[in-house]
PDB file of C-alpha atoms in Angstrom:
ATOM      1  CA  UNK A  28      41.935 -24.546   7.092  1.00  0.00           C
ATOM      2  CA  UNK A  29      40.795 -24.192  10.717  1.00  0.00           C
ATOM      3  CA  UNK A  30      38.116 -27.416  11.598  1.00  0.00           C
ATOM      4  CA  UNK A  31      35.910 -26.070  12.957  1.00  0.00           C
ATOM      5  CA  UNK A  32      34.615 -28.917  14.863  1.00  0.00           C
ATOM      6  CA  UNK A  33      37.860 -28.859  16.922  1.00  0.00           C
ATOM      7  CA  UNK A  34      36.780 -25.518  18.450  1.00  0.00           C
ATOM      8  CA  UNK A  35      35.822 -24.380  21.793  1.00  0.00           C
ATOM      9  CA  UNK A  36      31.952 -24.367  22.714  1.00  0.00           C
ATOM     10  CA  UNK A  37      32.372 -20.482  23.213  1.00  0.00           C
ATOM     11  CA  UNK A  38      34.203 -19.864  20.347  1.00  0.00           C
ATOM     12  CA  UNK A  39      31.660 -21.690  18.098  1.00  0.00           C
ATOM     13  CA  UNK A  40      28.774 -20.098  19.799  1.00  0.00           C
ATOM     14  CA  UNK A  41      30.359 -16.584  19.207  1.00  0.00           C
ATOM     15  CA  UNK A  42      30.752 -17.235  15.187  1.00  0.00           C
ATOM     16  CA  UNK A  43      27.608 -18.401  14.953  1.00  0.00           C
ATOM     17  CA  UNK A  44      26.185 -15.287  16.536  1.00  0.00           C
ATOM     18  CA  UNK A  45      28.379 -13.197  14.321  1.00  0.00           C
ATOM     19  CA  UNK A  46      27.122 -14.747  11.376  1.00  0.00           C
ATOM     20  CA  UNK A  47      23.364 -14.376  12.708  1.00  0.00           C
ATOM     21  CA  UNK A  48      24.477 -10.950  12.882  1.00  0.00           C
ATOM     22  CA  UNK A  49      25.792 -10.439   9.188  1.00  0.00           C
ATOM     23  CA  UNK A  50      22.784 -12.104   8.057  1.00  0.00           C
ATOM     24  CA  UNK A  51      20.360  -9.763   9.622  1.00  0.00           C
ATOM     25  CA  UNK A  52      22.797  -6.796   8.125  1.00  0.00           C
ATOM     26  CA  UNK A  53      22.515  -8.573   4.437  1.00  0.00           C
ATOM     27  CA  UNK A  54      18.604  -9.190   4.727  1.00  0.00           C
ATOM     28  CA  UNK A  55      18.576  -5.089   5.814  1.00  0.00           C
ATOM     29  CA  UNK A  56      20.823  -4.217   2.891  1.00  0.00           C
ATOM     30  CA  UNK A  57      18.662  -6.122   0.749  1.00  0.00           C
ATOM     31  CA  UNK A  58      15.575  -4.026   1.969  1.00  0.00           C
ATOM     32  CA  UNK A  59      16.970  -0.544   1.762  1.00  0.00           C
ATOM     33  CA  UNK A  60      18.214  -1.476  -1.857  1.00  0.00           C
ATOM     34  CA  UNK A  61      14.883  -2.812  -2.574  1.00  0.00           C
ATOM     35  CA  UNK A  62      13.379   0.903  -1.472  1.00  0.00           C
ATOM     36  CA  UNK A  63      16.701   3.180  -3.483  1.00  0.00           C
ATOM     37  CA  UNK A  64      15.392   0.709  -6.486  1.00  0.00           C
ATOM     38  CA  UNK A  65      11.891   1.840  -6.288  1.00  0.00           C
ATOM     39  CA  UNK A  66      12.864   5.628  -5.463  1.00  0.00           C
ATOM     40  CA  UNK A  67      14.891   5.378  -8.809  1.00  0.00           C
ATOM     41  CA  UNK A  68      12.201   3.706 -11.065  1.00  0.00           C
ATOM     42  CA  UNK A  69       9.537   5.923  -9.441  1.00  0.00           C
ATOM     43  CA  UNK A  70      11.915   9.202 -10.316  1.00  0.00           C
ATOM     44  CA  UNK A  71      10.619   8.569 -13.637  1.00  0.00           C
ATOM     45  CA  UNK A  72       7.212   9.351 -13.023  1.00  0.00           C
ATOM     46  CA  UNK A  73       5.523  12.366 -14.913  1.00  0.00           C
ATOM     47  CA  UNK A  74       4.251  13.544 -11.265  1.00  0.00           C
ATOM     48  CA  UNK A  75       7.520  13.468 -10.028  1.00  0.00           C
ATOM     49  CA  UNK A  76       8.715  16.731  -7.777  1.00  0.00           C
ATOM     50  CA  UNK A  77      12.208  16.949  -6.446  1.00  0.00           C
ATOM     51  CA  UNK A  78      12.750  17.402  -2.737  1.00  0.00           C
ATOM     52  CA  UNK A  79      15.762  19.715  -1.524  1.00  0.00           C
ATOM     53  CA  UNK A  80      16.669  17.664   1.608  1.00  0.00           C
ATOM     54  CA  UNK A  81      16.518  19.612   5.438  1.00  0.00           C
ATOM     55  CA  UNK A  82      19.645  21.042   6.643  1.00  0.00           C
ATOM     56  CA  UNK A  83      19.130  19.062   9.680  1.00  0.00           C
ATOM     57  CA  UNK A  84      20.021  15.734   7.887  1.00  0.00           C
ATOM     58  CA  UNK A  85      23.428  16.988   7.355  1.00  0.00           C
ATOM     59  CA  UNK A  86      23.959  17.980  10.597  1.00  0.00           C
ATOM     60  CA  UNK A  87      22.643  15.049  12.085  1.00  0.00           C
ATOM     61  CA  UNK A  88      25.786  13.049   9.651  1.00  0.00           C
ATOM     62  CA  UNK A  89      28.246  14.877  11.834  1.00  0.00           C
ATOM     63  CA  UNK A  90      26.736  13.335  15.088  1.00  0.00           C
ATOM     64  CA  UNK A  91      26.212   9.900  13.641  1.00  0.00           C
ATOM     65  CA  UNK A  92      30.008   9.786  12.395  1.00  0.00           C
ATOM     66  CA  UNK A  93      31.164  11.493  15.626  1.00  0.00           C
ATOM     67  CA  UNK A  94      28.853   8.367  17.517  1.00  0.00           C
ATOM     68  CA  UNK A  95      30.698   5.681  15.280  1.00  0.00           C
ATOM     69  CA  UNK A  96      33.773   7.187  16.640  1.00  0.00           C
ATOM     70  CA  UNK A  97      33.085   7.247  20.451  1.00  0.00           C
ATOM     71  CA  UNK A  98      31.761   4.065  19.974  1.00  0.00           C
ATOM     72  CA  UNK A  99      35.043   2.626  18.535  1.00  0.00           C
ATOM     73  CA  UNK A 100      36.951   4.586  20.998  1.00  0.00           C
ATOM     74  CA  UNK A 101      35.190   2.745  23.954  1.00  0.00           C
ATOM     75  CA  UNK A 102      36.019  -0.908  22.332  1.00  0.00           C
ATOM     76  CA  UNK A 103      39.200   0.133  22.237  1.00  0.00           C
ATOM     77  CA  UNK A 104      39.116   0.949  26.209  1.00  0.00           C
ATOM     78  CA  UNK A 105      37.683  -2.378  26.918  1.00  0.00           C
ATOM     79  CA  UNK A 106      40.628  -4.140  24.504  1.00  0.00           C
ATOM     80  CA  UNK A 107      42.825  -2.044  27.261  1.00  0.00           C
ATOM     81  CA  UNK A 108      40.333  -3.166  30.217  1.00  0.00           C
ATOM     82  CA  UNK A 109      39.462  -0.260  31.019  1.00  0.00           C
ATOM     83  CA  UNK A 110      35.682  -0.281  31.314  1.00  0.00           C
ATOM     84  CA  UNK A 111      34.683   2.762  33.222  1.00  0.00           C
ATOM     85  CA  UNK A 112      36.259   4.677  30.014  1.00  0.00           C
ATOM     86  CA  UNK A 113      34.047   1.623  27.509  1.00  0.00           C
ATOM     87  CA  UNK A 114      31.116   2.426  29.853  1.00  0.00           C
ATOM     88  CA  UNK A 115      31.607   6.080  29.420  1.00  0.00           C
ATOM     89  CA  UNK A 116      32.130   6.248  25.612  1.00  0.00           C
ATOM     90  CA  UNK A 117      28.785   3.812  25.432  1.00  0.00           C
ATOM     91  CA  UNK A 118      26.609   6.273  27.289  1.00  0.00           C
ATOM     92  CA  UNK A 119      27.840   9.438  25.071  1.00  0.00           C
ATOM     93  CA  UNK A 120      27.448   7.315  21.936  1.00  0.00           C
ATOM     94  CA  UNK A 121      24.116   6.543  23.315  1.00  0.00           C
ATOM     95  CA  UNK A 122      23.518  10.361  23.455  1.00  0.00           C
ATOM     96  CA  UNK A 123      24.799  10.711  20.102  1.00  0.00           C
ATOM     97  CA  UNK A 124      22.535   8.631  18.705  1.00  0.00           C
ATOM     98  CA  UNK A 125      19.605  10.492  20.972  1.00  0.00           C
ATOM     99  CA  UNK A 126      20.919  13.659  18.883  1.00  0.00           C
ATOM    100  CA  UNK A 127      20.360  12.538  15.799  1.00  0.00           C
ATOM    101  CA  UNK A 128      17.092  10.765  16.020  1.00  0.00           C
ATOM    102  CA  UNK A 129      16.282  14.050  17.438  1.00  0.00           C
ATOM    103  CA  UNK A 130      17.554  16.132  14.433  1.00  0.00           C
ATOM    104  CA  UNK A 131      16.175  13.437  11.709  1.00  0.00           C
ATOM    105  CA  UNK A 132      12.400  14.693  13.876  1.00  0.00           C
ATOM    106  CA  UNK A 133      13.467  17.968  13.284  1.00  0.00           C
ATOM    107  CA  UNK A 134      14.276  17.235   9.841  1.00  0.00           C
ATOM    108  CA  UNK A 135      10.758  16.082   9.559  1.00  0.00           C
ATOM    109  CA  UNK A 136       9.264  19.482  10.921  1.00  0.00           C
ATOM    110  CA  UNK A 137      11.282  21.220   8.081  1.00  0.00           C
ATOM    111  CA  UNK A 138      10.031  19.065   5.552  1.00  0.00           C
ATOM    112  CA  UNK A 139       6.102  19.930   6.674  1.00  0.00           C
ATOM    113  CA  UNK A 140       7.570  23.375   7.607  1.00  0.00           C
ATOM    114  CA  UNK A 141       8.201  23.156   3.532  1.00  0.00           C
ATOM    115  CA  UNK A 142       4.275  21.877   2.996  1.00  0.00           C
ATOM    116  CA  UNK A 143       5.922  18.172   2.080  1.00  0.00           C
ATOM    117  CA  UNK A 144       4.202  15.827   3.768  1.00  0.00           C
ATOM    118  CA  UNK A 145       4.103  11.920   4.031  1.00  0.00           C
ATOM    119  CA  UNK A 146       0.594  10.965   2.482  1.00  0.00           C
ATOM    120  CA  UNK A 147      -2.325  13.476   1.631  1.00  0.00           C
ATOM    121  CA  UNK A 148      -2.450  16.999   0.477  1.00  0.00           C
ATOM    122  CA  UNK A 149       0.916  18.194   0.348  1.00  0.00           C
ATOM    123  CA  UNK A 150       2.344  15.270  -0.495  1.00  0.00           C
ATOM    124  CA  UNK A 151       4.461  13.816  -3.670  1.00  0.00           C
ATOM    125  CA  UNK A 152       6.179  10.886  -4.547  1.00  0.00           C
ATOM    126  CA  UNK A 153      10.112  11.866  -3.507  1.00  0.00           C
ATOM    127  CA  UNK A 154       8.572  12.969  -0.580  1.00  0.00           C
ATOM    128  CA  UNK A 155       6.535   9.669   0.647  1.00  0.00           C
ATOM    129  CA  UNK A 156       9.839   7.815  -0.543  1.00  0.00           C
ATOM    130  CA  UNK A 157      11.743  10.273   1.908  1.00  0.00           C
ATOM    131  CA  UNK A 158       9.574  10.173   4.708  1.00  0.00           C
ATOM    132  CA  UNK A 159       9.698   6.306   4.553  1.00  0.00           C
ATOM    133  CA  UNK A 160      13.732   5.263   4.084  1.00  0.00           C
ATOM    134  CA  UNK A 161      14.174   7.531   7.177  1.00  0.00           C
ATOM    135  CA  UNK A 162      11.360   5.884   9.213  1.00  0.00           C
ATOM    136  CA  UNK A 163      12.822   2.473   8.319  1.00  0.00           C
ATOM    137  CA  UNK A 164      16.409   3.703   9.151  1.00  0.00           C
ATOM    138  CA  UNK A 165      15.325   5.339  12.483  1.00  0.00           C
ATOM    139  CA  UNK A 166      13.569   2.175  13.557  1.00  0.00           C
ATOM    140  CA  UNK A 167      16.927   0.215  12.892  1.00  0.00           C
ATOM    141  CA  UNK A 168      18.924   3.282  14.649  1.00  0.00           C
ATOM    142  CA  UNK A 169      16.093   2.608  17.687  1.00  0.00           C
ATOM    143  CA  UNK A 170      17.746  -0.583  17.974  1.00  0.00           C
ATOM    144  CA  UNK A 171      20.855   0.143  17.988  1.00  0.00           C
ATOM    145  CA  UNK A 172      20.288   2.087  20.738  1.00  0.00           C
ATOM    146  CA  UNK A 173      18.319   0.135  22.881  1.00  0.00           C
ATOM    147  CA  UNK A 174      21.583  -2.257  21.749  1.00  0.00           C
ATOM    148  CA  UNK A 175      23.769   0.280  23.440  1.00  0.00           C
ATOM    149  CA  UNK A 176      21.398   0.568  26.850  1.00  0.00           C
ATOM    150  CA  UNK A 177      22.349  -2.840  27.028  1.00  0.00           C
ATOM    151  CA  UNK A 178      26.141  -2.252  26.863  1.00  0.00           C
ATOM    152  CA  UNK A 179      26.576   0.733  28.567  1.00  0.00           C
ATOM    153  CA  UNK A 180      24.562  -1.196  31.468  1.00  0.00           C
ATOM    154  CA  UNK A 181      26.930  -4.795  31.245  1.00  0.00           C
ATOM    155  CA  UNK A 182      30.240  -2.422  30.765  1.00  0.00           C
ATOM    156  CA  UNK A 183      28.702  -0.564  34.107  1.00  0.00           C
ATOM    157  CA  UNK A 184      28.295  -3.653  35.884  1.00  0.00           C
ATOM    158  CA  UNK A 185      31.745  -5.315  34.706  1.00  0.00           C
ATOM    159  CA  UNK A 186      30.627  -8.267  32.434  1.00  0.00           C
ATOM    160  CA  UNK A 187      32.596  -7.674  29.454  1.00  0.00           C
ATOM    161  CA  UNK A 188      36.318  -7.925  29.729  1.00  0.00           C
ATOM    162  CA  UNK A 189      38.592  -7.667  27.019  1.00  0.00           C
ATOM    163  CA  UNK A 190      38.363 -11.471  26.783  1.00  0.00           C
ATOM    164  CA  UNK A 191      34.361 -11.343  26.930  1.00  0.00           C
ATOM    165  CA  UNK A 192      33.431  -8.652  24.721  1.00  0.00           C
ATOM    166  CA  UNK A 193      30.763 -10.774  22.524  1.00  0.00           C
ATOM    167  CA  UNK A 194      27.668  -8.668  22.878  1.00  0.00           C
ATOM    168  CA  UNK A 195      30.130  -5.529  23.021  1.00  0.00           C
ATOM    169  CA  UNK A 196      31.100  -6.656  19.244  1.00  0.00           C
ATOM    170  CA  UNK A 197      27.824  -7.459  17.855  1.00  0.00           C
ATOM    171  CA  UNK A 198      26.210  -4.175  19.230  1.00  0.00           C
ATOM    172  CA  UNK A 199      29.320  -2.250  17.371  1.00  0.00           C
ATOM    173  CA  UNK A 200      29.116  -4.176  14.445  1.00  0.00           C
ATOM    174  CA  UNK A 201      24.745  -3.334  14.017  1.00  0.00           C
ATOM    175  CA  UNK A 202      26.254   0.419  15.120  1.00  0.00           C
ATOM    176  CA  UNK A 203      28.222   1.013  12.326  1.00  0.00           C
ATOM    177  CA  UNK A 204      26.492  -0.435   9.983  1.00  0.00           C
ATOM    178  CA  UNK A 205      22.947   1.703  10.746  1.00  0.00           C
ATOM    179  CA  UNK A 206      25.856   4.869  10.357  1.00  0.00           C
ATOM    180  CA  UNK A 207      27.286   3.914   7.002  1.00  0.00           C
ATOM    181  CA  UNK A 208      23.317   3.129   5.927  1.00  0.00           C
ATOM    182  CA  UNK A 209      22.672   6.552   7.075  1.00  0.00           C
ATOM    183  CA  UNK A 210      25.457   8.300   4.910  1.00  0.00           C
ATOM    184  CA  UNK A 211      24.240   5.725   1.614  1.00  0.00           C
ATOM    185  CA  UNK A 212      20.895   6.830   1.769  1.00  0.00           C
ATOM    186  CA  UNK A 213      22.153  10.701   2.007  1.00  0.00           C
ATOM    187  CA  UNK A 214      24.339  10.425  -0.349  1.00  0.00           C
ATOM    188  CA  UNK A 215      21.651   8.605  -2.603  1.00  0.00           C
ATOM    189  CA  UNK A 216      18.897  11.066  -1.812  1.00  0.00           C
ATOM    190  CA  UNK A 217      21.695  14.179  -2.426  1.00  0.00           C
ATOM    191  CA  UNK A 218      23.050  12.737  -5.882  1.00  0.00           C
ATOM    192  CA  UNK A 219      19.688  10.234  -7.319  1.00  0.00           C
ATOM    193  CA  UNK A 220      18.201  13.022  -8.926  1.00  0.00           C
ATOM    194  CA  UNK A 221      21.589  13.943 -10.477  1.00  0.00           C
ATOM    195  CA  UNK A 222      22.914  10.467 -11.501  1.00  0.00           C
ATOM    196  CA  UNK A 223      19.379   8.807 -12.688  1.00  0.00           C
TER     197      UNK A 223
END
């Protein structure tokens, strides 16, 4: 068993940040299971209309994965060093994840486009519930990419190495988490209506 005492200052202060980071990722789990738990009791509901989910939302799970994968791809280039090709990857991951908030907007259009709104005439329970897990995710996928601004920017500038890659890992690590979020709620929103 490794004491951890006996560690570098650097190494402790990186564990400690990647276990801030994990906690932050458990607390969000926590909150979009709280909201798939309410969706599912609420599905019970005399009032209750399904909602056939925009095309856009599957498209915009194509970019998302396709982000996760640039974004891995440029770690990998700063493991080798090679941080033009990490800076590179960042900034098209960064446009990746443009795309989709982009197409989730869209998404919304076809939903009103549909006369499903958020609150008011128009509006039903599925729909409010719809409206509101892709709000929350889009503010966490906002972060993330403000998160990758600030990566693309210190892989520009040469800060990380592949011995000083901190901030590199914890922006991945928030990355692909907001991506696998994104295909749990799909896949929850495609199959709830079958499954409960």
């Amino acid at each position: 068993m490794i004491d951890i005492t006996q560690l570098p200052i650097e190494e402790k202060i990186a564990r400690s940040k990647k276990q801030m980071m994990w906690f932050a990722i458990m607390s969000l789990t926590m909150m979009f299971a709280g909201l798939t738990s309410a969706y599912i009791i609420s599905s019970s509901r005399r009032d209750w209309v399904d909602v056939d989910l925009p095309s856009e939302f599957f498209y915009s799970t194509g970019v998302i994965l396709l982000s996760s994968l640039t974004l891995f791809l440029a770690k990998k280039s700063l493991k080798n060093n090679n941080l033009s090709g990490a800076a590179i990857l960042t900034f098209i991951t960064f446009l990746l994840g443009t795309a989709f908030v982009i197409m989730q907007f869209m998404a919304f259009g076809s939903l009103t486009d549909a006369g499903i709104f958020f609150t008011g005439k128009g509006s039903s329970v599925a729909g409010s519930f719809i409206y509101i897990m892709v709000m929350a995710h889009l503010a966490h996928i906002v972060a993330g990419l403000i998160s990758l601004t600030v990566i693309t920017f210190k892989a520009v500038t040469k800060k990380y190495s592949n011995e000083k890659m901190l901030g590199f890992e914890l922006g991945a690590i928030f990355w692909h988490f907001v991506d696998v979020l994104w295909i749990f709620l799909l896949l929850f929103l495609v199959f709830a209506k079958d499954i409960f």
